[in-house]
Coordinates of C-alpha atoms in Angstrom, one line a residue:
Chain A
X73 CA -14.3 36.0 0.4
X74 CA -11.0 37.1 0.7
X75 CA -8.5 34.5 -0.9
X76 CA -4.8 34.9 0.1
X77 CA -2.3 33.4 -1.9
X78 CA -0.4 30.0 0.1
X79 CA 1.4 31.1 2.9
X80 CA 5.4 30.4 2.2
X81 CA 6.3 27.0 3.8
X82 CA 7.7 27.6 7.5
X83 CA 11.6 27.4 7.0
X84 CA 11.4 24.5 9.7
X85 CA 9.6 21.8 7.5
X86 CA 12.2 22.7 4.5
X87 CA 14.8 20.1 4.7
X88 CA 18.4 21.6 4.3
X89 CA 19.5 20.8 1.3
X90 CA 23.0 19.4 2.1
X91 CA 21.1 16.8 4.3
X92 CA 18.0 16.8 1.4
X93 CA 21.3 15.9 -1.2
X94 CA 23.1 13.4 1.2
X95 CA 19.5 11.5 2.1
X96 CA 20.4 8.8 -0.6
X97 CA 24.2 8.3 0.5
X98 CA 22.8 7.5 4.2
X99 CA 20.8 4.5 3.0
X100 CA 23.5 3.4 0.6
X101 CA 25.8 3.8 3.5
X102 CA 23.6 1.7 5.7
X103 CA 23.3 -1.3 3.8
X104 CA 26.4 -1.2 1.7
X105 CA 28.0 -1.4 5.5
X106 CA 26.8 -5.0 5.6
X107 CA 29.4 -6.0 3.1
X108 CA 27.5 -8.3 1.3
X109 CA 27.7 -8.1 -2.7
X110 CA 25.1 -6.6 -4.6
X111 CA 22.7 -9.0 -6.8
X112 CA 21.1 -7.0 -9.0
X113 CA 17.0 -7.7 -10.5
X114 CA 15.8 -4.2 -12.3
X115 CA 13.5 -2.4 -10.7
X116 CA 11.0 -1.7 -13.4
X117 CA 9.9 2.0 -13.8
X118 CA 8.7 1.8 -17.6
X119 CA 7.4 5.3 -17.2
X120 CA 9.1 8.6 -16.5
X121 CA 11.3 10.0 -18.8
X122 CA 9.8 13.2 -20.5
X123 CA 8.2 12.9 -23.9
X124 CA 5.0 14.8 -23.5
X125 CA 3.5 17.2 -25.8
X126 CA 4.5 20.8 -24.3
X127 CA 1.3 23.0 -23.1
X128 CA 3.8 26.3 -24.5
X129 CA 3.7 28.9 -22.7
X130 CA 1.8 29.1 -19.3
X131 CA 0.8 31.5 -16.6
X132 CA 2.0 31.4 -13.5
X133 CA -0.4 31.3 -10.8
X134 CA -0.1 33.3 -7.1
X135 CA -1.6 30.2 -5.8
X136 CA 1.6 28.3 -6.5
X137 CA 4.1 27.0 -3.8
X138 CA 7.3 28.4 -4.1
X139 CA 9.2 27.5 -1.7
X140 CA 8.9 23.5 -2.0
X141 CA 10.7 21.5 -4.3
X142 CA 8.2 19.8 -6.8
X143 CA 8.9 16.1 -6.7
X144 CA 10.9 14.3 -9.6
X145 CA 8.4 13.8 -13.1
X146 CA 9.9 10.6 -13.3
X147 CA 8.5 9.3 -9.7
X148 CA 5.4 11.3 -10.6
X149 CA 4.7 9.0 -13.5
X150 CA 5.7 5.8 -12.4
X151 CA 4.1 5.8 -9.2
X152 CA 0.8 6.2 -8.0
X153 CA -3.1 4.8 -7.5
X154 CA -5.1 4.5 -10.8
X155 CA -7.0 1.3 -10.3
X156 CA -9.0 1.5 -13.8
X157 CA -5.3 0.3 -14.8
X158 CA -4.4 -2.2 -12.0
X159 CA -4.0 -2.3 -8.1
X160 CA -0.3 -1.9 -7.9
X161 CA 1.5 1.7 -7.7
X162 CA 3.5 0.6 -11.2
X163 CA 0.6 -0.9 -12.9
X164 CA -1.0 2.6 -14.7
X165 CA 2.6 3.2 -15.8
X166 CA 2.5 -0.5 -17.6
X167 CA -0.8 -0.5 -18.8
X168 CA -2.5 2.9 -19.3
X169 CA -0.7 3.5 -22.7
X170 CA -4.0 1.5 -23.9
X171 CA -5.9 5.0 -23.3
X172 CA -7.3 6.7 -26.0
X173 CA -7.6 10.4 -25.3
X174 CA -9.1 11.7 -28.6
X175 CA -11.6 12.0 -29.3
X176 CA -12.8 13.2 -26.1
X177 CA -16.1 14.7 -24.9
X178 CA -17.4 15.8 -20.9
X179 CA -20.9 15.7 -20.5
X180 CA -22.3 18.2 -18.1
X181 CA -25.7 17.3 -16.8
X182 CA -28.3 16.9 -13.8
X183 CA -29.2 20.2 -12.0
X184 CA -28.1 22.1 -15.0
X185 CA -30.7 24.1 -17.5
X186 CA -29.6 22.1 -20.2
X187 CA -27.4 19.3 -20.9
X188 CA -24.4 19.9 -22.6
X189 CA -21.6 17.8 -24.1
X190 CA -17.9 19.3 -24.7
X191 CA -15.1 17.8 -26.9
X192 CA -11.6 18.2 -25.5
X193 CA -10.6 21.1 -27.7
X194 CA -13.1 23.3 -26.8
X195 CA -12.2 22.5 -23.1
X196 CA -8.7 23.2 -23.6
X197 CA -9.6 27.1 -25.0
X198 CA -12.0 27.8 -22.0
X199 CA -9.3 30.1 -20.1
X200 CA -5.7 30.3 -20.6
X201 CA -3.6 27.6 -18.4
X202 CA -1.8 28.4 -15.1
X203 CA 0.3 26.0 -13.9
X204 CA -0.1 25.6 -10.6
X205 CA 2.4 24.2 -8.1
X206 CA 0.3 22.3 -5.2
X207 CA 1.1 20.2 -2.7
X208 CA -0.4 16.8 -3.0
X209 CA -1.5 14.4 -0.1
X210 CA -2.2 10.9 -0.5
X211 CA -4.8 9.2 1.9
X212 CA -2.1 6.2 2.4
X213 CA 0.8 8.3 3.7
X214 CA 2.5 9.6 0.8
X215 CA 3.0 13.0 -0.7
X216 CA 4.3 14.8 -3.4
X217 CA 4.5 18.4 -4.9
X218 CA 3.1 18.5 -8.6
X219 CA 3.0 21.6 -11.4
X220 CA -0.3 21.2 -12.7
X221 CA -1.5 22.8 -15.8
X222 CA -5.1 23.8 -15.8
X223 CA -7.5 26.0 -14.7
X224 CA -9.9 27.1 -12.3
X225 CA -13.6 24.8 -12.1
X226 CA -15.4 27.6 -12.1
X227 CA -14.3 28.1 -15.7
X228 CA -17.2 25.6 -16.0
X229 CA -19.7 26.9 -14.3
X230 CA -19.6 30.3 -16.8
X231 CA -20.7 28.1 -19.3
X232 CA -23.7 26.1 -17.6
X233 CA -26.6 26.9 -16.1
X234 CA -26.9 25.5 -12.8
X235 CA -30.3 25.4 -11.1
X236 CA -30.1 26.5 -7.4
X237 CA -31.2 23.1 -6.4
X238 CA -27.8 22.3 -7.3
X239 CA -26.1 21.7 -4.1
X240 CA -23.0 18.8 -4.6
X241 CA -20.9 18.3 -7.9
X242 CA -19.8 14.4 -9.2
X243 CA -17.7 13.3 -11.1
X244 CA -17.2 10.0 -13.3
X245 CA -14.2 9.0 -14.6
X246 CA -14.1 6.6 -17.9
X247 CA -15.1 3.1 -17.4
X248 CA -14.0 1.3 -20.9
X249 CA -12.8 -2.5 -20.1
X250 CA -11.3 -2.2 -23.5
X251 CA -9.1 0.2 -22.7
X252 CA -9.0 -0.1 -19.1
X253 CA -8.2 -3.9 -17.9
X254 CA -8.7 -3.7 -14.3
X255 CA -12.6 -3.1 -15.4
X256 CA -13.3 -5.9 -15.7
X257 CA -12.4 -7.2 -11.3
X258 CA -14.7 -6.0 -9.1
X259 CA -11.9 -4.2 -7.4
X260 CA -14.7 -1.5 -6.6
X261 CA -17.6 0.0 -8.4
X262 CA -17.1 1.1 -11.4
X263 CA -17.0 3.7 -13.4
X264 CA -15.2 5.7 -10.5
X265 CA -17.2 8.4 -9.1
X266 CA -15.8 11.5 -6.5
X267 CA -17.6 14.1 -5.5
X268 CA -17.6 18.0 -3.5
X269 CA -19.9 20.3 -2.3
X270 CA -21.1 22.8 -4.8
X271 CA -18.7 25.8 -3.1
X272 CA -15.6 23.7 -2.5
X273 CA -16.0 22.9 -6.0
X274 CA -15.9 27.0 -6.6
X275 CA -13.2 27.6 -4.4
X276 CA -10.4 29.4 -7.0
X277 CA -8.1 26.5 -5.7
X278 CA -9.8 23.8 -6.7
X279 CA -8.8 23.2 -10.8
X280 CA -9.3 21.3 -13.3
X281 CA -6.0 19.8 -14.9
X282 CA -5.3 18.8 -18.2
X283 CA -1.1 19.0 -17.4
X284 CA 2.2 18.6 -15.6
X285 CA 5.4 19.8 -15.3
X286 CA 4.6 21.5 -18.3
X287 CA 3.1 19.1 -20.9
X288 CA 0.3 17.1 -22.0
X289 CA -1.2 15.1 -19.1
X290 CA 0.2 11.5 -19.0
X291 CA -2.2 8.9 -19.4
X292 CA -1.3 7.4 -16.3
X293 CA -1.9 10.4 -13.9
X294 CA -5.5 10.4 -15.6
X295 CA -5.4 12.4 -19.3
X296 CA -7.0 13.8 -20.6
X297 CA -8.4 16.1 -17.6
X298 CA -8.7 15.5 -14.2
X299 CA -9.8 17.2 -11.0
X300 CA -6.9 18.2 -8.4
X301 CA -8.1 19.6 -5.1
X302 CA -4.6 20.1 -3.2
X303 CA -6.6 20.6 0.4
X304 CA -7.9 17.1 0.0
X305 CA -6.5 13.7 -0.2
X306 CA -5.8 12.6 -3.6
X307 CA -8.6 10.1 -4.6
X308 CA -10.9 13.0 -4.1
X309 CA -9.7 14.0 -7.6
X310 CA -11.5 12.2 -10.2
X311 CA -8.9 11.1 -13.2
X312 CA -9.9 10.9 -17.1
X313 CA -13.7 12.4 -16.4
X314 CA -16.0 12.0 -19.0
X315 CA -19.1 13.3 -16.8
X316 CA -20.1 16.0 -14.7
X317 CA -23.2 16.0 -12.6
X318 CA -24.9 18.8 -10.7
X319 CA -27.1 17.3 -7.7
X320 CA -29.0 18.2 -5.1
X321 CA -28.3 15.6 -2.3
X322 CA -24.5 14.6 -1.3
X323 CA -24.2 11.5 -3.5
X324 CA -22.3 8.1 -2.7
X325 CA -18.6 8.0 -4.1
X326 CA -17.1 4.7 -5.3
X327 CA -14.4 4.5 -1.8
X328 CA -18.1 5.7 0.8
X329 CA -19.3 2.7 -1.5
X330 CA -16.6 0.5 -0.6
X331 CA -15.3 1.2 3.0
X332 CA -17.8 3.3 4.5
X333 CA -15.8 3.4 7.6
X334 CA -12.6 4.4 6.2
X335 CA -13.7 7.0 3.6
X336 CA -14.9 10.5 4.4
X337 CA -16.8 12.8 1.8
X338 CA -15.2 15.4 2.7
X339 CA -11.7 13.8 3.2
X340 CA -10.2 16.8 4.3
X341 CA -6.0 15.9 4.7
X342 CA -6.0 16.0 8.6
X343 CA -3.3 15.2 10.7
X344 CA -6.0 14.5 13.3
X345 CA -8.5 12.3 12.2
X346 CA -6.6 8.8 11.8
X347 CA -7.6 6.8 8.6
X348 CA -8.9 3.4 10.4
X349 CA -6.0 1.7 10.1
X350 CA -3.5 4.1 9.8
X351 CA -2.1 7.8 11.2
X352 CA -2.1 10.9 9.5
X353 CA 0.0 12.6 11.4
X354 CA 3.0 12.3 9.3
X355 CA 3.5 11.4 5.5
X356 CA 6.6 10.8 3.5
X357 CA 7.3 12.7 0.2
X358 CA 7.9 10.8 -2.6
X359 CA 11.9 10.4 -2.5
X360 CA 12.3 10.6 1.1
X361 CA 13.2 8.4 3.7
X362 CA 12.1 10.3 7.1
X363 CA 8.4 11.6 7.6
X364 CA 7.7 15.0 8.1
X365 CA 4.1 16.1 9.9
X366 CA 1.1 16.6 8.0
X367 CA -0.1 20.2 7.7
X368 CA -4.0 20.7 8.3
X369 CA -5.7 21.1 5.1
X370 CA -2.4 20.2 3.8
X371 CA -1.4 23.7 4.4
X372 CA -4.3 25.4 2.6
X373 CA -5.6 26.1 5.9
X374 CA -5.9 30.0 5.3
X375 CA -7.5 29.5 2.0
X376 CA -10.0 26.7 2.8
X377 CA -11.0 26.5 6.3
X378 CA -13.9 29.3 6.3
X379 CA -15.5 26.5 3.7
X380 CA -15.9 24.3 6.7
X381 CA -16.6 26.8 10.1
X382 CA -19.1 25.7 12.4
X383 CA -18.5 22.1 11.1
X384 CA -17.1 19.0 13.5
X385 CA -14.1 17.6 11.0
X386 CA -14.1 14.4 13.3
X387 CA -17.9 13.6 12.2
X388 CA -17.4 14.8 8.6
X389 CA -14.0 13.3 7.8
Chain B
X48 CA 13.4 -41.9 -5.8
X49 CA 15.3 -41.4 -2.7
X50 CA 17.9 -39.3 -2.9
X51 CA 20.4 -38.9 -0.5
X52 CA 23.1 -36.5 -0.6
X53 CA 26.3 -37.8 1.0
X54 CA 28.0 -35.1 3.9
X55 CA 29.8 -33.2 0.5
X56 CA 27.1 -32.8 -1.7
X57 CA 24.6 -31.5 0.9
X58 CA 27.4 -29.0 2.2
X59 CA 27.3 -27.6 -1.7
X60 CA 23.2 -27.9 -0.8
X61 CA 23.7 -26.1 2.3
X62 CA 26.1 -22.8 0.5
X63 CA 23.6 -22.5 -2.5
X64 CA 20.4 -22.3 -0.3
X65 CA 22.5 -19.8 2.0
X66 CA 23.4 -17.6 -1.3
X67 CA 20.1 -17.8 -2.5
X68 CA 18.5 -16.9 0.5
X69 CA 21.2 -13.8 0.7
X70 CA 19.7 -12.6 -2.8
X71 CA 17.2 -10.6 -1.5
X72 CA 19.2 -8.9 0.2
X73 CA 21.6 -8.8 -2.3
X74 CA 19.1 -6.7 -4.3
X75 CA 18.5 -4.2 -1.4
X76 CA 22.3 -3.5 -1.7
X77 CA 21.9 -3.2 -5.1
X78 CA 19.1 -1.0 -4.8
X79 CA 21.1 1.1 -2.3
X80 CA 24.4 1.2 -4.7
X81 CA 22.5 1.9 -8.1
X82 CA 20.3 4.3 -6.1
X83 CA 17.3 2.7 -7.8
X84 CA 14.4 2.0 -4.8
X85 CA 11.9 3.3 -7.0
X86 CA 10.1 6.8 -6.1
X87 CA 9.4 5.6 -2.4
X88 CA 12.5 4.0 -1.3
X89 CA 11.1 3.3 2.5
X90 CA 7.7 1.3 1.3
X91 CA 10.1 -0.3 -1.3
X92 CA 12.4 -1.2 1.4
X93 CA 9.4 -2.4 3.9
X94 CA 7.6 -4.5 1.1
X95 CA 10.5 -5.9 -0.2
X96 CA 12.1 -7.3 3.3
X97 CA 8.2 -8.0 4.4
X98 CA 7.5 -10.2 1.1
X99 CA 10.6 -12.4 1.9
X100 CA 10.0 -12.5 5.6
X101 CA 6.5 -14.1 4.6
X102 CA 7.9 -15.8 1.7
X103 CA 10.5 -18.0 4.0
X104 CA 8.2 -18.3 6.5
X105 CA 6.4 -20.4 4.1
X106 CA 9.5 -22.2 2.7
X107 CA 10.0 -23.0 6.5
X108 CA 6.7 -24.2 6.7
X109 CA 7.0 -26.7 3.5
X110 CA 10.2 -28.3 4.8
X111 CA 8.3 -31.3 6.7
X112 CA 5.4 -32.0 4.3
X113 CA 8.0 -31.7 1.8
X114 CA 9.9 -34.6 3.8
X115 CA 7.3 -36.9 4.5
X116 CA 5.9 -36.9 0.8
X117 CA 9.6 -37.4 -0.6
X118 CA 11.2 -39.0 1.8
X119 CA 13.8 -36.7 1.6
X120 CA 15.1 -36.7 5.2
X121 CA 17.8 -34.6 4.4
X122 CA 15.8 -31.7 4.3
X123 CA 15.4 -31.3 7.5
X124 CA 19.1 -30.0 7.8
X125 CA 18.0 -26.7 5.7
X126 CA 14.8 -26.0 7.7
X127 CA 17.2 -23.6 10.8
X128 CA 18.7 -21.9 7.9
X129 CA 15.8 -20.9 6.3
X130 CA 14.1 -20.2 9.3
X131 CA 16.8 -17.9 10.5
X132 CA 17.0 -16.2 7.0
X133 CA 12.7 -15.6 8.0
X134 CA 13.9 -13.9 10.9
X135 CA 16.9 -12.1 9.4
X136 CA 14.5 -10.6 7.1
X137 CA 12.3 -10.0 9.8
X138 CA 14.7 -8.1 11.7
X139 CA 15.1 -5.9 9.0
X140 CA 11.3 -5.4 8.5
X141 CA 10.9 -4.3 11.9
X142 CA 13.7 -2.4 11.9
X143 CA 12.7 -0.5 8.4
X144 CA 9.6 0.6 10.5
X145 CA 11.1 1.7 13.4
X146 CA 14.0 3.7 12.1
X147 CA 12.1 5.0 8.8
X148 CA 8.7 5.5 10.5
X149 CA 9.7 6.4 14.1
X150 CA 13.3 7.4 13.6
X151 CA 14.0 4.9 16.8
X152 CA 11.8 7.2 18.9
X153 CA 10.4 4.8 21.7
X154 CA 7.4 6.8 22.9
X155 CA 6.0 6.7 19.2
X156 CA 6.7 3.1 18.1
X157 CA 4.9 2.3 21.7
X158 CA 2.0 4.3 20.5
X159 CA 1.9 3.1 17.0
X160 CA 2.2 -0.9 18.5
X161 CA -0.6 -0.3 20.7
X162 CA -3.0 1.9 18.5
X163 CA -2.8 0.3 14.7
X164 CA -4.2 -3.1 14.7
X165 CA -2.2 -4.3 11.9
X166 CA 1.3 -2.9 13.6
X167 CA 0.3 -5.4 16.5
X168 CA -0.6 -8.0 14.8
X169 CA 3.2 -7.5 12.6
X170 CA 4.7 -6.9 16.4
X171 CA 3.5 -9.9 18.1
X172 CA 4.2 -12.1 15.2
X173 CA 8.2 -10.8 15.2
X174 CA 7.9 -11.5 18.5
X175 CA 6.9 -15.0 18.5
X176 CA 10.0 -15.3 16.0
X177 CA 12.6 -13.7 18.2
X178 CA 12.7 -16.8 21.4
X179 CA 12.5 -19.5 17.8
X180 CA 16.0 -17.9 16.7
X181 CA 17.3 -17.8 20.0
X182 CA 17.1 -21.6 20.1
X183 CA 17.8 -22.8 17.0
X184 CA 21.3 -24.4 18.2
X185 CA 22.2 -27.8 18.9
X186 CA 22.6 -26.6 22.0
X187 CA 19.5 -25.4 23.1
X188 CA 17.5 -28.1 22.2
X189 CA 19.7 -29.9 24.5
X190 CA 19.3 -27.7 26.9
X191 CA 15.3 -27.3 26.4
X192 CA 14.5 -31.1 26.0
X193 CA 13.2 -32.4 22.4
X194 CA 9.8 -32.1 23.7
X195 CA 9.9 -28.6 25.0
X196 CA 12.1 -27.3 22.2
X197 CA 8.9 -29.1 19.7
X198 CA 6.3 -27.3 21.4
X199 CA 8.2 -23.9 21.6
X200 CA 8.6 -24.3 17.7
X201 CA 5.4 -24.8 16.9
X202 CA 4.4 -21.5 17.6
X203 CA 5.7 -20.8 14.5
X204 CA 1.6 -21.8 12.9
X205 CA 0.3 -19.0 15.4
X206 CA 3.1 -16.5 13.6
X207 CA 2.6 -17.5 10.1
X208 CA -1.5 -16.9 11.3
X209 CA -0.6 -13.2 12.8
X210 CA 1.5 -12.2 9.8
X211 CA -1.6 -13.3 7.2
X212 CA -3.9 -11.0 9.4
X213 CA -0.4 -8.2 9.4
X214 CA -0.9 -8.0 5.7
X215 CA -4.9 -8.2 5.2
X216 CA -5.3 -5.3 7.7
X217 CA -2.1 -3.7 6.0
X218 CA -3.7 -3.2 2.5
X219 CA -6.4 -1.6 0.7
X220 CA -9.2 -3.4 -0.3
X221 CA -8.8 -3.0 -4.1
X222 CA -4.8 -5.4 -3.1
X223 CA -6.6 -8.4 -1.6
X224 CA -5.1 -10.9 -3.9
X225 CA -1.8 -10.8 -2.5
X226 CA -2.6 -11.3 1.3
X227 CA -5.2 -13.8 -0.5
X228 CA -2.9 -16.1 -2.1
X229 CA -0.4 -16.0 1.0
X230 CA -2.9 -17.0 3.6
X231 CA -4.3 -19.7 0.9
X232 CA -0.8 -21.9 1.0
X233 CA -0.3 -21.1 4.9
X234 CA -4.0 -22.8 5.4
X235 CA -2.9 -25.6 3.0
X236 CA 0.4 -26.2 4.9
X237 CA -1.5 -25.7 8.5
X238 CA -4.5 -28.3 7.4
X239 CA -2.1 -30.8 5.7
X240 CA -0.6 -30.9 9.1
X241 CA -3.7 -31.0 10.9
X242 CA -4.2 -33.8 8.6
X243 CA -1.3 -35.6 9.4
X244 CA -2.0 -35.1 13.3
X245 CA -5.1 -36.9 12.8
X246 CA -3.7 -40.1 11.1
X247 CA -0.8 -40.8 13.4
X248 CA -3.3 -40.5 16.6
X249 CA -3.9 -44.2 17.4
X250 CA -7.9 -44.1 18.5
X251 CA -8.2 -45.6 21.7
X252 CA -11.6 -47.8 21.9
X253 CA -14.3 -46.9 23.9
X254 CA -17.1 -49.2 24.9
X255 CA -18.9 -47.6 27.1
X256 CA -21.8 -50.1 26.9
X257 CA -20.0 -53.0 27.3
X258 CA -20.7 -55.3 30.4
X259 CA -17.8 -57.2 32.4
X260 CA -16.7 -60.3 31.4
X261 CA -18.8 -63.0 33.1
X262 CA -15.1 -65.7 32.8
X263 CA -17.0 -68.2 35.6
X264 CA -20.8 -68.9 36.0
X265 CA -22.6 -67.3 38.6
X266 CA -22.9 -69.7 41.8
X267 CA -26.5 -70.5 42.2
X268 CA -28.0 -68.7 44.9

């Protein structure tokens, strides 16, 4: 299959800078306007300022963006869904500090030859790390762009053997109430568990990620690996794996488990299949204020869409 | 203890419940000055003015139970403010959603109203709120009649009801708690009244198997 690197953004969905620079002073204009005095109560963003380990020197990948701005590191790591740590967008940034990411091992097992179990390390010296600028789409609305650091899945697959029964690849994330509070509420079934078919898992986009924006992956955007699949919405990636399964039939993941009607396997970012309660039409960037439309596949289109010919995207959301 | 604050001391009353209901606002203009609405500055706006919408909607809600168990009469004087302040919020809410999500376009708020449940169930609720500001003067309950203006204001249960379901259907299912604990004290403050309903009706007696009152014997035949 051919792969084509991502196609440039259209210069219509790139916001002119002047107006991109000037978003902030509208708001500020807005409701400064009302002349009231300010009464200030911090807004608490514990996370965000860069103290990672650097990953040195990385490649960079033709399947990065260039022509999108990748969203601040701060927002990055003070925002976003890791419910392990708590239900609210701040909590990981509060609370996943209590992660321990060494020593680390990923089991690899199920339609595989033979079992195996691999420490961190040896992960991290499988292929050199590209960093890869992707767009990323969240199921609620929002969206960011992220430099990942990793590389590609199939990195993994040179160093199983998977039995052609193998059909559907799943992942489990940690699920250590000692380390991860939130274990212990029912807020779904735990440990968390996402999965893909066997080729989307292949695909040379879909990576495995063990960075950002250059350094060590923080704890709260799932260290010590994690899956990123940028044509999906992001709970499709699995955060601080410890397991790897090879299966035969298309197993249940934790959100099928706990909305069935609202969760897709596939999960494809659509702008026209509508989340139950929600459009997808449109999704704001992390830092915005306006929406701007939702590109199919989230604009992997060219490179992904063979994966899913013949198929009704409307049935299999 | 009754206490009863003379005309002075519940004007200071009145001015610190008005400055304190102005301070979340006050920390939207901060927000907006210190440029610090977190990384998503529009669900940070939305959340923040929805929170204290609900929130004084509640505070509204406690005024009379708060009344009848103190005997603090007075408090009755602070329940338009702080319903106003419910809809001031309010109107910011809405418009947050209309000029962030829709950028004012008509055709799309229309469509948004009509197809997501919980943007109808948020819709009707600000519009049960709008006719309740409109006659919160002295004047229109004049003009209304106490009895009118009473039952016009107590459509204010069937809002606090459609902004509970506005927020269950809003979040995800792992951020129950929240909608939870809000729709938790709005049942308390709808049953207490319910409550009080029931006390105050005087039963009328019913004897349906009584037989008339013989007051004279019955002439012999």
């Amino acid at each position: 299959m051919l792969i084509r690197r991502p196609a440039a953004l259209p210069a219509s969905e790139i916001t002119d800078s002047a107006i991109y620079a000037s978003r902030r002073d509208f708001i500020r204009t807005l409701l400064l306007g009302a002349g009231t005095a300010g009464f200030g109560l911090s807004y608490g963003a514990d996370a965000g300022d860069r103290t990672g380990q650097s990953l040195g020197s990385l490649i960079n990948s033709p399947f990065s963006l260039h022509d999108d701005k990748p969203t601040p590191f701060k927002s990055m790591t003070s925002y976003g869904n890791f419910y392990e740590f708590g239900p609210d967008k701040e909590s990981p940034a509060k609370h996943a500090h209590r992660l321990r990411t060494r020593p680390w091992a990923v089991t690899v097992d199920g339609e595989v030859k033979a079992a195996k179990t691999f420490a961190i390390e040896d992960i991290l010296n499988w292929a050199p790390l590209e960093e890869r600028i992707y767009r990323m789409r969240c199921v609620e609305g929002w969206s960011a762009v992220v430099p990942w650091v990793g590389f590609p899945f199939s990195e993994l697959l040179k160093r199983v053997e998977v039995t052609g029964n193998a059909k559907f690849v799943e992942f489990w994330s940690l699920a250590d109430p000692e380390q991860m509070p939130y274990i212990r509420l029912p807020l779904l079934d735990w440990p968390y568990r996402e999965a893909l078919r066997l080729d989307e898992a292949r695909h040379p986009l879909s990576i495995i990620a063990v960075g950002m924006y250059g350094e060590v992956m923080p704890k709260q955007n799932g260290a010590p690996l994690r899956l990123v699949i940028p044509w999906k919405y992001g709970f499709k990636g699995a955060k601080s794996i410890v397991r790897i399964r090879f299966v035969e039939k298309q197993p249940e993941t934790t959100w099928i488990k706990s909305s069935p009607d609202e969760y897709g396997f596939y999960s494809n970012v659509n702008p026209d299949v509508p989340h139950k309660r929600w459009s997808q039409s449109h999704e704001r960037r992390l830092g915005e204020f306006l929406k701007r439309k939702t590109l199919p596949f989230n604009g992997y289109a060219e490179q992904v869409a063979g994966l899913y010919a013949g198929m009704d995207l409307r049935k299999n959301f | 203890m009754s206490f009863n604050p003379d005309a002075r001391q519940l004007g200071l009353i009145k001015i610190a419940v008005f400055i304190t209901c102005l301070l979340p606002f006050g920390r939207l203009l901060w927000a907006a000055y210190s440029d610090d609405f977190g990384p998503n500055p529009v669900e940070f706006v939305q959340r923040w003015t929805g929170s204290w919408t609900f929130n004084l909607l509640l505070i509204t809600l406690c005024v009379t139970p708060l009344r009848t168990i103190t005997q603090w009469h007075w408090l009755l004087r602070l329940r338009r403010m702080l319903g106003l302040f419910c809809f001031f919020y309010a109107s910011l809410h809405f418009l947050s959603f209309i000029g962030f999500d829709h950028a004012f376009v008509l055709e799309d708020i229309a469509k948004d109203i009509y197809k997501r449940p919980f943007v109808s169930a948020g819709f009707a609720a600000f519009i049960l709120l709008i006719p309740l500001a409109a006659t919160s003067s002295n004047w229109a309950i004049r003009k209304l009649g106490g009895r009118k203006w009473q039952e016009l204001h107590r459509s204010i249960y069937l809002t606090g009801i459609l902004a509970t379901i506005h927020y269950f259907w809003l979040v995800k299912a792992t951020a129950l708690l929240w909608p939870l604990a809000y729709s938790v004290v709005l049942a308390v403050l709808l049953g207490w009244r319910i409550r009080e309903r029931r006390r105050k009706a005087i039963p009328v007696p019913r004897f349906q198997s009584a037989k008339p009152l013989k007051f004279f014997k019955q002439k012999p035949d």
